[in-house]
Every structure is written in structure tokens, then in C-alpha cells.
Coordinates of C-alpha atoms and ligand atoms in Angstrom, one line a residue:
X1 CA -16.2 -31.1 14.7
X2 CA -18.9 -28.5 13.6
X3 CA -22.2 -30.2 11.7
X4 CA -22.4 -27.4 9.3
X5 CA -20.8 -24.4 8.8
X6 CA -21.9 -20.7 7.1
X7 CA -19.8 -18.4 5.2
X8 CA -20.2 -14.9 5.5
X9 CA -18.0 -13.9 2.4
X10 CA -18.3 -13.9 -1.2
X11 CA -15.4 -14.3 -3.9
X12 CA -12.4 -16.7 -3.8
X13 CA -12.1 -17.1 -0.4
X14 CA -16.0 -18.0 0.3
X15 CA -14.2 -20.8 -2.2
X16 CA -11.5 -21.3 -0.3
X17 CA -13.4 -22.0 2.6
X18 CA -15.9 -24.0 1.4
X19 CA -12.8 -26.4 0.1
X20 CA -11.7 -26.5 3.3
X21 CA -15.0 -27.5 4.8
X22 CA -15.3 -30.1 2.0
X23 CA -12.3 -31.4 3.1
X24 CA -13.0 -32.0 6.6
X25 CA -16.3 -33.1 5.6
X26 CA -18.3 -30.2 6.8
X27 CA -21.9 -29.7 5.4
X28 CA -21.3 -25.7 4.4
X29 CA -23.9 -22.8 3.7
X30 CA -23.3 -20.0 1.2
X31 CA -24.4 -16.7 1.6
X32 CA -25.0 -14.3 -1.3
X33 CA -26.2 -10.6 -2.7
X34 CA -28.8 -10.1 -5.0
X35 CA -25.8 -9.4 -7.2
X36 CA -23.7 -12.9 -6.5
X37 CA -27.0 -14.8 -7.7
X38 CA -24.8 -16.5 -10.3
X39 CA -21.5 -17.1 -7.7
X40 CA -19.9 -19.8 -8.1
X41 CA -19.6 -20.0 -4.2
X42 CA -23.5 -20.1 -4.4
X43 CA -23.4 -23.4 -6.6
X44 CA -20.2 -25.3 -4.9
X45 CA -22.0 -25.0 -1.2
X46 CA -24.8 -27.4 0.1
X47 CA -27.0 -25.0 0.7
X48 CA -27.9 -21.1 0.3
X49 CA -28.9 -17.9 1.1
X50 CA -29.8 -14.2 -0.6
X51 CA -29.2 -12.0 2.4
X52 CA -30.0 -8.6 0.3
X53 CA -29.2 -6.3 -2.2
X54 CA -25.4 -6.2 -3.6
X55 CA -24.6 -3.3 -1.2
X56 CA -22.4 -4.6 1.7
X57 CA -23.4 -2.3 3.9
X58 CA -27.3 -4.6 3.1
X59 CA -25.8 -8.0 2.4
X60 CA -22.4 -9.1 3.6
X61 CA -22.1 -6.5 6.0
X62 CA -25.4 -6.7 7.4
X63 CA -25.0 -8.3 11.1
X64 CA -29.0 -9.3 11.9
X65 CA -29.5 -10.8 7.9
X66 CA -26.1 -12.9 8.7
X67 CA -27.3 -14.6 12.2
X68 CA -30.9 -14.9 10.6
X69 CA -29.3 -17.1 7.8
X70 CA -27.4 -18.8 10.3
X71 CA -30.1 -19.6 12.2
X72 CA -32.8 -20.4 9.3
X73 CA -29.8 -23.2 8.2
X74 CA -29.1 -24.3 11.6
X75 CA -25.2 -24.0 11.4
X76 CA -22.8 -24.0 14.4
X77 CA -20.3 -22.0 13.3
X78 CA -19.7 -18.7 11.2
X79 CA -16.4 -18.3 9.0
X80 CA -16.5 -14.7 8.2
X81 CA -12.6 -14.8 5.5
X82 CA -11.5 -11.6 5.2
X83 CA -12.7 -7.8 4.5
X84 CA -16.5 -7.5 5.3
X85 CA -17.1 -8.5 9.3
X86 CA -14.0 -10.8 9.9
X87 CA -12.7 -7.9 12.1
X88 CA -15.8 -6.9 13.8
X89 CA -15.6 -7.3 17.2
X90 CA -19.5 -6.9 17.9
X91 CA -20.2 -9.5 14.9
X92 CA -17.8 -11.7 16.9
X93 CA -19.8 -11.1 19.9
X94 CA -23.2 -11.6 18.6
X95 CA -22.3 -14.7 16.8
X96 CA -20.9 -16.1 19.9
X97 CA -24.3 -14.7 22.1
X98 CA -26.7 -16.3 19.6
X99 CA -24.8 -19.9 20.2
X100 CA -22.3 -19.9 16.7
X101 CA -19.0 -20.2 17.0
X102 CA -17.1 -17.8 15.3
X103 CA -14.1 -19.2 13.5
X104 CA -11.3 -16.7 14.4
X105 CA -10.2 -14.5 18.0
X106 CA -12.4 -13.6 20.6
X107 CA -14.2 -9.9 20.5
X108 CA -11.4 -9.2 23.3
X109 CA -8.8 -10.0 21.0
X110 CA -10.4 -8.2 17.6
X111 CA -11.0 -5.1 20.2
X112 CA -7.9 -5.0 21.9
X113 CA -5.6 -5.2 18.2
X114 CA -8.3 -3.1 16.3
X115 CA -7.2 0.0 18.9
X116 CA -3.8 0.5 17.0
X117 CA -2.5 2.7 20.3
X118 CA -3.7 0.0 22.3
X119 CA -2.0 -2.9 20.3
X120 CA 0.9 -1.0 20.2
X121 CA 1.3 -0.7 24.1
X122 CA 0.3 -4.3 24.7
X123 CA 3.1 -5.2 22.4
X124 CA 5.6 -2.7 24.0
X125 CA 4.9 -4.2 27.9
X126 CA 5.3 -7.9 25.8
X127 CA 9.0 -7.1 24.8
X128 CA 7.8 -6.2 21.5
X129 CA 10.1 -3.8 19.8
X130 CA 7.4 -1.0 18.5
X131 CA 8.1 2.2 16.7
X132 CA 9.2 5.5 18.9
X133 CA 6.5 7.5 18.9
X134 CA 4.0 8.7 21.8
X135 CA 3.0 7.1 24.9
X136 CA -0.5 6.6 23.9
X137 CA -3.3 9.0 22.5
X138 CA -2.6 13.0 22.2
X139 CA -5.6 15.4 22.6
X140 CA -4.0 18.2 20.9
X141 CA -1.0 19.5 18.9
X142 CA 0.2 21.3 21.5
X143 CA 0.6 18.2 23.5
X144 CA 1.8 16.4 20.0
X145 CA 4.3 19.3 19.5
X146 CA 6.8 18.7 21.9
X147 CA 6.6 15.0 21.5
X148 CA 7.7 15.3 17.8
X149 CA 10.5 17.8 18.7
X150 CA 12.0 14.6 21.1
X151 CA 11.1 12.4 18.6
X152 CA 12.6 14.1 15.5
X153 CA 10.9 14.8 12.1
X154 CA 9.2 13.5 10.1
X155 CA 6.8 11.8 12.0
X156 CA 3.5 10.2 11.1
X157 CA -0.3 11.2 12.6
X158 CA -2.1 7.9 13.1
X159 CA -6.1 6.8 13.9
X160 CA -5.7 4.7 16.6
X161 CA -9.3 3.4 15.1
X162 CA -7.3 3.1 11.5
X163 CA -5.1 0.6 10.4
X164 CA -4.6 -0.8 6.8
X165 CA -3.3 2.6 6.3
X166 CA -6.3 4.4 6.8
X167 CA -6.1 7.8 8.7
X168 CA -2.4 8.6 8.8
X169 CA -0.4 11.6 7.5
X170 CA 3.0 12.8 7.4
X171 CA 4.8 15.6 8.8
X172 CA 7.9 17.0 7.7
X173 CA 8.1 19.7 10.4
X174 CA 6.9 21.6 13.3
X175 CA 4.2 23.8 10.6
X176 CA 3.3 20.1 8.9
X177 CA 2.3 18.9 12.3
X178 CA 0.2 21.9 13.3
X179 CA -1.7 22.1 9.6
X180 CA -2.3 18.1 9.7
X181 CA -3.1 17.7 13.0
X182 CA -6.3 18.7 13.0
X183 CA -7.2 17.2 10.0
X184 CA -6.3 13.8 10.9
X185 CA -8.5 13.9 13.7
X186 CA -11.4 15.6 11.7
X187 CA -10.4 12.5 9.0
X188 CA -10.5 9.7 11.8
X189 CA -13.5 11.0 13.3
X190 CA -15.3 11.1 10.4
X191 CA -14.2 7.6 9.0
X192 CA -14.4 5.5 12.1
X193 CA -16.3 7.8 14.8
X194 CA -13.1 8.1 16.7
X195 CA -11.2 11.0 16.2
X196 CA -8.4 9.7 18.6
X197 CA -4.8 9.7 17.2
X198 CA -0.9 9.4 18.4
X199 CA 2.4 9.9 16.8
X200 CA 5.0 8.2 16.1
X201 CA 8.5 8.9 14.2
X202 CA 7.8 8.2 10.5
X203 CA 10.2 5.5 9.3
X204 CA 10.8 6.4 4.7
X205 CA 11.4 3.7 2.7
X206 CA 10.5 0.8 5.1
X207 CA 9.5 -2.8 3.5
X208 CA 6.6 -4.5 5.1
X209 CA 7.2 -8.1 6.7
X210 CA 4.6 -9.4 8.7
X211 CA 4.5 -13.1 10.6
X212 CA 1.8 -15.7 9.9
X213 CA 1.5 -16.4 13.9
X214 CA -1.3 -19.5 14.7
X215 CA -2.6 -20.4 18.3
X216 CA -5.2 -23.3 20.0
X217 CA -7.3 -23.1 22.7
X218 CA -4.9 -25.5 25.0
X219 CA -2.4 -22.2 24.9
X220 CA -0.1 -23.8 22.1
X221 CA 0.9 -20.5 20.1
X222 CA 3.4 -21.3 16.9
X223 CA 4.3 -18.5 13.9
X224 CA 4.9 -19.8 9.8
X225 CA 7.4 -17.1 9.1
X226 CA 6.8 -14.6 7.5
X227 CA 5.7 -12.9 4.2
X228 CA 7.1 -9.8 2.2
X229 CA 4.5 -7.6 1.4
X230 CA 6.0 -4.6 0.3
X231 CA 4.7 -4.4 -3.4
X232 CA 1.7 -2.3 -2.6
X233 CA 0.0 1.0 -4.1
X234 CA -2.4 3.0 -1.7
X235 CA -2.0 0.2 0.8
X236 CA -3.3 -2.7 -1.5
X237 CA -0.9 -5.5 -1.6
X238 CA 0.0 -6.4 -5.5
X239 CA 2.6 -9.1 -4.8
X240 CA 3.8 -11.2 -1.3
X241 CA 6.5 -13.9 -1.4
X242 CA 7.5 -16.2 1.1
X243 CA 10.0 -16.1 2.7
X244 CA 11.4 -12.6 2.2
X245 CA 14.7 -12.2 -0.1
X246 CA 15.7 -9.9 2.5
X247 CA 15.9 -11.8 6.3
X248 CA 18.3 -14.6 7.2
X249 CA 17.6 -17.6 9.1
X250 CA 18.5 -15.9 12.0
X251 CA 16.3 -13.1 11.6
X252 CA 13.4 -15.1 10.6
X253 CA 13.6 -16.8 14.2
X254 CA 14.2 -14.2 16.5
X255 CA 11.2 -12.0 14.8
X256 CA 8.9 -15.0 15.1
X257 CA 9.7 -15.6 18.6
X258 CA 8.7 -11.9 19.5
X259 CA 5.6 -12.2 17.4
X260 CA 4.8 -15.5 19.6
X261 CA 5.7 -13.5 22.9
X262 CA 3.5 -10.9 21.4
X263 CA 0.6 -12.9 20.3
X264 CA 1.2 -14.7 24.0
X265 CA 0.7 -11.7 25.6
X266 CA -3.2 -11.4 24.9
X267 CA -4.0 -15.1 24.9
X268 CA -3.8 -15.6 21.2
X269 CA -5.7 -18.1 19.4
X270 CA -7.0 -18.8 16.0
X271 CA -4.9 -17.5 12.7
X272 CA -3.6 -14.1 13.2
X273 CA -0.4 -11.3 11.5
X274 CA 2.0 -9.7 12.9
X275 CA 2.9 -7.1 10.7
X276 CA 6.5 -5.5 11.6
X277 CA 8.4 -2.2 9.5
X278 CA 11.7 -3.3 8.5
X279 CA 14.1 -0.3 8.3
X280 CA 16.8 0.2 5.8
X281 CA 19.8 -0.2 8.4
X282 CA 18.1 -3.7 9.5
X283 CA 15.9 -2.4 12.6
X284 CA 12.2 -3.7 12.7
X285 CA 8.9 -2.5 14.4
X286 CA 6.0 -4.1 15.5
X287 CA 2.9 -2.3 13.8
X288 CA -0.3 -3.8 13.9
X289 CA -2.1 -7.0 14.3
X290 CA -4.3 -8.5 12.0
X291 CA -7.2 -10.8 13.6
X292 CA -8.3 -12.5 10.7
X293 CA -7.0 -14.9 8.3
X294 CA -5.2 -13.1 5.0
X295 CA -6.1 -12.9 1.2
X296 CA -2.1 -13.9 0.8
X297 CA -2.4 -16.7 3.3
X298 CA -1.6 -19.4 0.5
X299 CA 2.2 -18.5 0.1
X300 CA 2.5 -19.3 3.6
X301 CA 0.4 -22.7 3.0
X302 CA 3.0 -23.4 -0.3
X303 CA 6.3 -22.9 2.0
X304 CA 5.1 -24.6 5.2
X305 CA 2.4 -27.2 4.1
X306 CA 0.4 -26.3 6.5
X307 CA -3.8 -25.5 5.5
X308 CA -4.7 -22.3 7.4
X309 CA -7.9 -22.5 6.4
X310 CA -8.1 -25.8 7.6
X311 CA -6.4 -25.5 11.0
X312 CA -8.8 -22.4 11.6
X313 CA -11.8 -24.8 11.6
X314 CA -10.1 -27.3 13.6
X315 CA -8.7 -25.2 16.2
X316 CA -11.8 -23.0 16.5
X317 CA -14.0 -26.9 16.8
X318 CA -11.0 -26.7 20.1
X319 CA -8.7 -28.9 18.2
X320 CA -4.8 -29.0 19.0
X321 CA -2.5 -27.1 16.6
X322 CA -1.0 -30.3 14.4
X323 CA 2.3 -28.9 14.3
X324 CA 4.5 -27.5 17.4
X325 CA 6.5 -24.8 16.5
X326 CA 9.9 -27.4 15.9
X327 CA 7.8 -29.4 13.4
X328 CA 7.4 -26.3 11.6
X329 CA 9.9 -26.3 8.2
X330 CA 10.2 -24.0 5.3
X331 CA 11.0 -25.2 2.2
X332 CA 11.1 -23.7 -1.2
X333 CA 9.8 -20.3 -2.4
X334 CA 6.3 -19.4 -3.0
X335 CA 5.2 -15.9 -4.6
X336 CA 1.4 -14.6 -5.3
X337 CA 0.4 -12.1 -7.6
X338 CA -2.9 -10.8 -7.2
X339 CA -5.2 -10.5 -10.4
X340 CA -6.9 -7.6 -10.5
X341 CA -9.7 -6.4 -12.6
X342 CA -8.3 -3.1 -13.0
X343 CA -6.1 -0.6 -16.0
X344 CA -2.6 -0.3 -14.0
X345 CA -1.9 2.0 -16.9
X346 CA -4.8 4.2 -15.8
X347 CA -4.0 4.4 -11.8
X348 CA -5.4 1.0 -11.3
X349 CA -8.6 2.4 -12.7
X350 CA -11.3 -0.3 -12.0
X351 CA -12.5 -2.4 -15.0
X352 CA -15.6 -4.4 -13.4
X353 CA -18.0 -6.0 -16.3
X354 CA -18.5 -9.2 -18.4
X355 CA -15.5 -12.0 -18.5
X356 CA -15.7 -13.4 -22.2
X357 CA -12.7 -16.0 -21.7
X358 CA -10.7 -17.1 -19.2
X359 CA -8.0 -19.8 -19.2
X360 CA -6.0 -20.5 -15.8
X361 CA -2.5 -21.5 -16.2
X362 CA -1.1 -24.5 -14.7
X363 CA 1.9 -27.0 -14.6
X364 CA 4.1 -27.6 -11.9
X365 CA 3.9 -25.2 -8.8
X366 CA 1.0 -23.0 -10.1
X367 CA -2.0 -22.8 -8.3
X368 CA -4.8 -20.5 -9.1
X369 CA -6.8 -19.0 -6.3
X370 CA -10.2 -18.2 -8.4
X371 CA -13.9 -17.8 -8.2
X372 CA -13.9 -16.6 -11.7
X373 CA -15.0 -18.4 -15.5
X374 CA -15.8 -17.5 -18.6
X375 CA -19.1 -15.5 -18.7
X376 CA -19.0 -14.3 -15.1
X377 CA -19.7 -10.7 -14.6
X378 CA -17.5 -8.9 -12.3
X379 CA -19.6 -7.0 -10.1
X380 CA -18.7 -3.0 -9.5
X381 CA -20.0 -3.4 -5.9
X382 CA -17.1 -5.1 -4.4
X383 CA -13.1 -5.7 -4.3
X384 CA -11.3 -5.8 -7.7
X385 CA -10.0 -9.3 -7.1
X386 CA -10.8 -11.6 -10.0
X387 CA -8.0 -14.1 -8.7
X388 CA -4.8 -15.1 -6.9
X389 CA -2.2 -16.8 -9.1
X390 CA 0.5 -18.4 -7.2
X391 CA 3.6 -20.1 -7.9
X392 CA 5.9 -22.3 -5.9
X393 CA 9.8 -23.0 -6.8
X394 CA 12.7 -24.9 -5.0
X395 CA 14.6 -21.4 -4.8
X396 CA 13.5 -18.0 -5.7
X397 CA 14.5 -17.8 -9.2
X398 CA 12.5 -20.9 -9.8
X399 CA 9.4 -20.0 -8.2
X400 CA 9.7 -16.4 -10.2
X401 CA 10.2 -18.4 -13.6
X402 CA 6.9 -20.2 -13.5
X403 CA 5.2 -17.3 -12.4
X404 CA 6.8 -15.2 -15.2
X405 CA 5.4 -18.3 -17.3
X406 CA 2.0 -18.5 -16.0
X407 CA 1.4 -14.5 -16.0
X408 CA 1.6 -15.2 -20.1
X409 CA 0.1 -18.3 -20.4
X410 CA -2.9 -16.7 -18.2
X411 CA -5.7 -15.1 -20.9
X412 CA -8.7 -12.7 -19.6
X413 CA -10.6 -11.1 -22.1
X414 CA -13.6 -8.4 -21.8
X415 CA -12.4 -6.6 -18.9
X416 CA -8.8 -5.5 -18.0
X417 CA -6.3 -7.2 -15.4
X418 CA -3.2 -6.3 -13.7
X419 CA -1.6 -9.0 -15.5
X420 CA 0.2 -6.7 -17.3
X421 CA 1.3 -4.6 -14.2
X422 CA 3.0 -8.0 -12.9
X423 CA 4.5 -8.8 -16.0
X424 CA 6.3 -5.3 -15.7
X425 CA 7.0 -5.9 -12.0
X426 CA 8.7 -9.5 -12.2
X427 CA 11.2 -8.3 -15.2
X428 CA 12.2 -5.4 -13.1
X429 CA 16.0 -5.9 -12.0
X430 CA 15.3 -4.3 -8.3
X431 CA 12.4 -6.8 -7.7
X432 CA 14.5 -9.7 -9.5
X433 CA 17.4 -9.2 -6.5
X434 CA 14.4 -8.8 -3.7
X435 CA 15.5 -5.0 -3.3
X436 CA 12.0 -3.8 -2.3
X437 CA 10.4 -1.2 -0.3
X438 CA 7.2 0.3 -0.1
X439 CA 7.7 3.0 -2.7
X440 CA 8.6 0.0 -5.5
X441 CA 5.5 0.3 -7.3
X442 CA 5.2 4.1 -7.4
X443 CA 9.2 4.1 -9.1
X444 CA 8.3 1.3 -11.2
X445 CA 5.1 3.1 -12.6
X446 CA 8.2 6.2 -13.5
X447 CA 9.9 4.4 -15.8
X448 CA 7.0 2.8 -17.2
X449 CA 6.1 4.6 -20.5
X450 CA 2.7 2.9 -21.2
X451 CA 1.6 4.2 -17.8
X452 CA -0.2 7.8 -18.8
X453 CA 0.6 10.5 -16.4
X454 CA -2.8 11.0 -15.0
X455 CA -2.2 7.2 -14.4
X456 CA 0.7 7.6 -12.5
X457 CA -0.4 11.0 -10.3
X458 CA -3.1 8.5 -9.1
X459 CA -0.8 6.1 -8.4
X460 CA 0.8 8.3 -6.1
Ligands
LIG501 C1 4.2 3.7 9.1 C2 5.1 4.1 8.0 C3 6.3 4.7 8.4 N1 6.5 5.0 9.6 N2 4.6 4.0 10.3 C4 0.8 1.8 6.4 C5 -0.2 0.8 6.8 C6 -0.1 0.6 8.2 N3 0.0 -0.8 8.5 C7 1.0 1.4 8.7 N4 1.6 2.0 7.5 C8 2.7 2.7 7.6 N5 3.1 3.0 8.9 C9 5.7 4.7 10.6 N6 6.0 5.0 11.9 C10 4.8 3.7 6.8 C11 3.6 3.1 6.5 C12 3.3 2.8 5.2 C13 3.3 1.5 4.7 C14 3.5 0.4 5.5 C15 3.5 -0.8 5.0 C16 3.3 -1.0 3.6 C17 3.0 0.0 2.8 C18 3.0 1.3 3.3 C19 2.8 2.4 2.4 C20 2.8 3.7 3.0 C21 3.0 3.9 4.3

């Protein structure tokens, strides 16, 4: 096992990781901005580091300042969490070139997946049912034209260097495609210096499922199930649940067997998504892979038993997977609403600043993902996150309940949440039957009358 371990995040899941460290004994180093000084993350590791000013692009971002700490703490491995580097394939690399183990995928892997038209024919030749679109990249729109008119309209322009919803757009028709064409290569290029994009036919009203797959170094590849994810506004999740009201037990193993092949296909190891588009007649699509470990990761945790976090560690230190795929059970229901320190009535409007009380809910089947307390400062440099509250339930209803309970018991004062926003979700009869799609939020915000107009135009 590793002798001490650095983590190259800040926020809850620095936390979480450090836990999980704790847990397996692990001596663990903290790294922090100027403007994380007071982080709890900084006072709950063994030891610390200011790697620069609160700008990411300085601090948590910064490759050389990262290995420097590394190396001035003598660590042997890096966890990077999620956002920031954990999907950098070169930070991968160096970590691995200067001798630290870097707890997640190979840079193959984090390369090969972060090329959407590349994961997307990797997944094809695995068996992996991906959406009809292009057969790889298109250099102009008068190669993309005829592809769409095979296709069908609408389709949708991607960045092969996106992903996370980045650098797409929408066509309706032949004229759409010609106007937006351009511009989504102008937009990719100038985001991710890669202008590359392809097509593919642009599925309305899908709801986002995506498979917690997990593999070892002794080729042992297993998947959790999967998570529905399709409360999200401008491609930020607000609420995931596990397992999804909307697959049967049938489902749920035949889409986890593809994402294994899938995952299989490249070698897999370490915690990784599969993230499929469910249709409204029941098809589904393969549509990217995320390399890293998730911020809704715990849902998965409550329903399985299994720590991710944990098993990352242990199977990046070249530990066997502890379960095999037929130890693997689901039980119960498990839903996380993310706590946001944002105005939902105001477009989500961020509301950074001083906390000047917090109380965490509790009681049975609440847990509270959280690097925040009373008199911490929410920094305007980074993620809105203040918090993940998550509540588990024998069924659905039950899980729903507590968090319905918790959401009220929960008090945040001096800067606003999205407590309210959930609140509104979870009494919503569409949400109560599971009836979701990726447009929920936007209609919910319709009806909502304490959402102001410019609020909801925003939204949208
Ligand atoms: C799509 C799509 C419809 N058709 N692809 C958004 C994030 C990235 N993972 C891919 N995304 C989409 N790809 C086709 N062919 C709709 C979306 C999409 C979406 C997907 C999941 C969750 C929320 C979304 C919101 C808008 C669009």
C-alpha cells in the first residue's frame, strides 16, 4: 500500500479522499490556494501545501507546482478527485514519469476517451451500441451535408475535444447545419485548440443514465449499475438517484455488460462512467466515457456498499477488485441533491460569500457530503458546490421522504443555496413517478412563479 498520499483537489472531495486515506491508514498531504488557507481539507490532512494564488489555472491546475509539492512531501501517489487535472492525460503522464502513481487510468486510457469521435468508435468495434451519426471527423459541411440528409434532422455538431456538453449545437435543417457548422468549429477550436467535430442524429428528450464500471490491474472489470442523471441545467447535474425509476432488472444487466465489454475493450482499470442516452421508445446509446471518479459517486456507494474511493486506492496500490461482478447486489434507493451556493430563482445566479450558520441534517439514511461550517467563506474562484446531501431508503418513496425531510431540516444562512430549487423538484408529480428527461428542470422552472423571467431565460 502507498506510504503517503497527495491530493490535488480542494472542496468535499479533497475530504472525501482524505477519509478514505484515513481509513486505509494512509499518511495524506493537502494541497491548497492562497484562497483555501482556511480549508478544512488543509486542517483534516497530515501535512500541507500553498501551491499559489486562488486561480486554478496558478494553483490546482498548475502541473510543475503539483509534482513540486509532491516531491518536497515525498508522497507516492497523486489522487487528483474530479474537475481540475483528474482528466488530464499529460498530468497523468508526468506524475507517472516523475515516479507517483496516479490514482486513476493510464494517459492512454484518459487520451483515448477524452477524443469523443475516438471513444465513440472504440465503443462501436466493442459491440457498443453508439448513436448514428458520422463515421468519424468531417472537415467541412459539404462533407457534413450529405451525411445529415442519410441521417435525418435534427442532428447535433459535436467537438470531438468536448464532452460534458461543451461544443455541441443543434440543427434542425439543411440551412441550421450550414450557419452552425462553422461555428462549432470556430467554438471548439477556440475552447480546446481542436477545431475537429462530427455529427451525429440529435436524439430530443433523452434521459441520461450512465454505469459506474470499476477494473484492477489483474484484468478483473465489474460495473455498480447505474445512476440517473437527468436533472441537469446547462449540463450541471442537480439531482442523481440510484438505481433509475426507469430500467428493469433486465435492462440494468444487459447495459452493464456492454459497458464491461466496452470498458474491456481498452484495458480498463481504475473507477470509470459509462454514460449512455436513453431514448423515449426504450433505445440507448453509448456517449462518452468519463476517466475519473464522479462528484455523485456516493449514491452508487449507498446502493452497492462498495467505497469507490477506497477501492481506487487499493486497486491503483495493484490490489484485486474485493467484489466480482456476482458479489455485486443492489439494495435499496439512494438519491443526492447537490447544494449549491447559488439563486435558482435568478438562473442559478452564483451567491459565493460568508456562511454565518450551518446545520447538517441527519437521522437515518442521511449523509452529508460537506467541506463547509459555520464562518467559512465560499470562495468566487471555484465550483458552486457547498455540499452533497444524500439520502438512502429501502424503496424509492422512502429514500425521497427523508430527503424531502432533511432538505428542511438543512439551514444555510448568509449566502443562498439551491435548497429551495430541490425542495421544488422533489414535490413535483413528474419527478415523484421518475418521469424525467433532460429538459425537467427547464419545465419545472415554467411553472415556477418565484422564478423571475430573466431567471428562467438563463435557465434555458
Ligand atoms: C446528445 C444529445 C442528443 N443527441 N447527443 C450533453 C452532454 C454530453 N454528454 C452529450 N450531450 C448530449 N448529447 C445526441 N446525439 C443531447 C445531449 C444533451 C444532454 C445529455 C445528457 C444530459 C443532459 C443533456 C442536456 C442537453 C443535451
Amino acid at each position: 500500500m502507498f506510504r503517503k498520499v497527495l491530493v490535488a483537489n480542494r472542496g468535499e472531495i479533497a475530504l472525501r479522499v482524505i477519509r478514505a486515506c484515513r481509513e486505509l491508514r494512509i499518511p495524506t498531504v493537502a494541497v491548497f490556494s492562497e484562497a483555501d488557507r482556511d480549508s478544512l481539507h488543509v486542517r483534516l490532512a497530515d501535512e500541507s501545501v500553498c501551491i499559489g494564488p486562488p486561480a486554478p489555472a496558478q494553483s490546482y491546475n498548475h502541473v510543475a507546482r503539483l509534482i513540486s509539492a509532491a516531491e518536497v512531501t515525498g508522497v507516492d501517489a497523486i489522487h487528483p478527485g474530479y474537475g481540475f487535472l483528474a482528466e488530464n492525460a499529460h498530468f497523468a503522464e508526468v506524475c507517472a514519469s516523475c515516479g507517483f502513481v496516479f490514482i486513476g487510468p493510464t494517459p492512454e486510457m484518459i487520451r483515448k476517451m477524452g477524443d469523443k469521435s475516438v471513444a465513440r468508435h472504440t465503443m462501436r468495434e466493442a459491440g457498443v451500441p453508439v448513436v448514428p451519426g458520422s463515421d468519424g471527423l468531417l472537415g467541412s459541411v459539404e462533407e457534413a451535408l450529405p451525411v445529415a440528409e442519410a441521417l435525418g434532422y435534427p442532428v447535433i455538431i459535436k467537438a470531438t475535444a468536448g464532452g460534458g456538453g461543451r461544443g455541441m449545437r443543434v440543427a434542425w435543417d439543411q440551412k441550421q447545419l450550414r450557419a452552425g457548422f462553422g461555428i462549432a468549429q470556430a467554438e471548439a477550436g477556440a475552447a480546446f485548440s481542436n477545431n475537429a467535430v462530427y455529427l451525429e442524429k440529435y436524439i430530443e428528450r433523452p434521459r441520461h443514465i450512465e454505469f459506474q464500471i470499476f477494473g484492477d490491474t489483474h484484468g478483473h472489470l465489474i460495473h455498480l449499475g447505474e445512476r440517473e442523471c437527468s436533472v441537469q441545467r446547462n449540463h450541471q447535474k442537480l439531482i442523481e438517484e440510484a438505481p433509475s425509476p426507469f430500467l428493469s432488472v433486465e435492462q440494468r444487466r444487459a447495459v452493464g455488460e456492454l459497458a464491461v465489454r466496452g470498458a474491456r475493450a481498452i484495458g480498463y482499470v481504475n473507477a470509470g462512467t459509462m454514460e449512455f442516452l436513453f431514448d423515449q421508445d426504450g433505445s440507448y446509446y453509448f456517449m462518452e466515457m468519463n476517466t475519473r471518479i464522479q462528484v455523485e459517486h456516493p449514491v452508487t456507494e449507498e446502493v452497492t456498499g462498495l467505497d469507490l474511493v477506497k477501492e481506487q486506492i487499493r486497486v491503483a496500490a495493484g490490489e484485486v477488485l474485493s467484489r466480482t461482478q456476482d458479489e455485486v447486489e443492489w439494495r435499496g434507493h439512494a438519491i443526492e441533491c447537490r447544494i449549491n451556493a447559488e439563486d435558482y430563482r435568478h438562473g442559478f445566479r452564483p451567491s459565493p460569500g460568508a456562511i454565518t450558520y450551518w446545520y447538517k441534517p441527519g437521522g437515518p439514511g442521511i449523509r452529508v457530503d460537506s467541506h463547509v461550517y459555520a464562518g467559512y467563506v465560499v470562495p468566487p474562484y471555484y465550483d458552486s458546490m457547498v455540499g452533497k446531501l444524500i439520502a438512502y431508503g429501502k424503496d424509492r418513496p422512502e429514500a425521497l421522504r427523508r430527503m424531502e425531510i432533511a432538505l428542511e431540516e438543512m439551514i444555510v444562512e448568509g449566502i443562498q443555496t439551491t435548497i429551495p430549487f430541490h425542495q421544488l423538484a422533489l414535490r413535483d408529480a413528474r419527478f415523484q413517478r421518475g418521469d424525467l428527461d433532460t429538459h425537467f428542470v427547464e419545465s419545472l422552472l415554467k411553472t415556477d412563479p418565484a422564478s423571475s423571467a430573466e431567471g428562467r431565460a438563463v435557465a434555458r
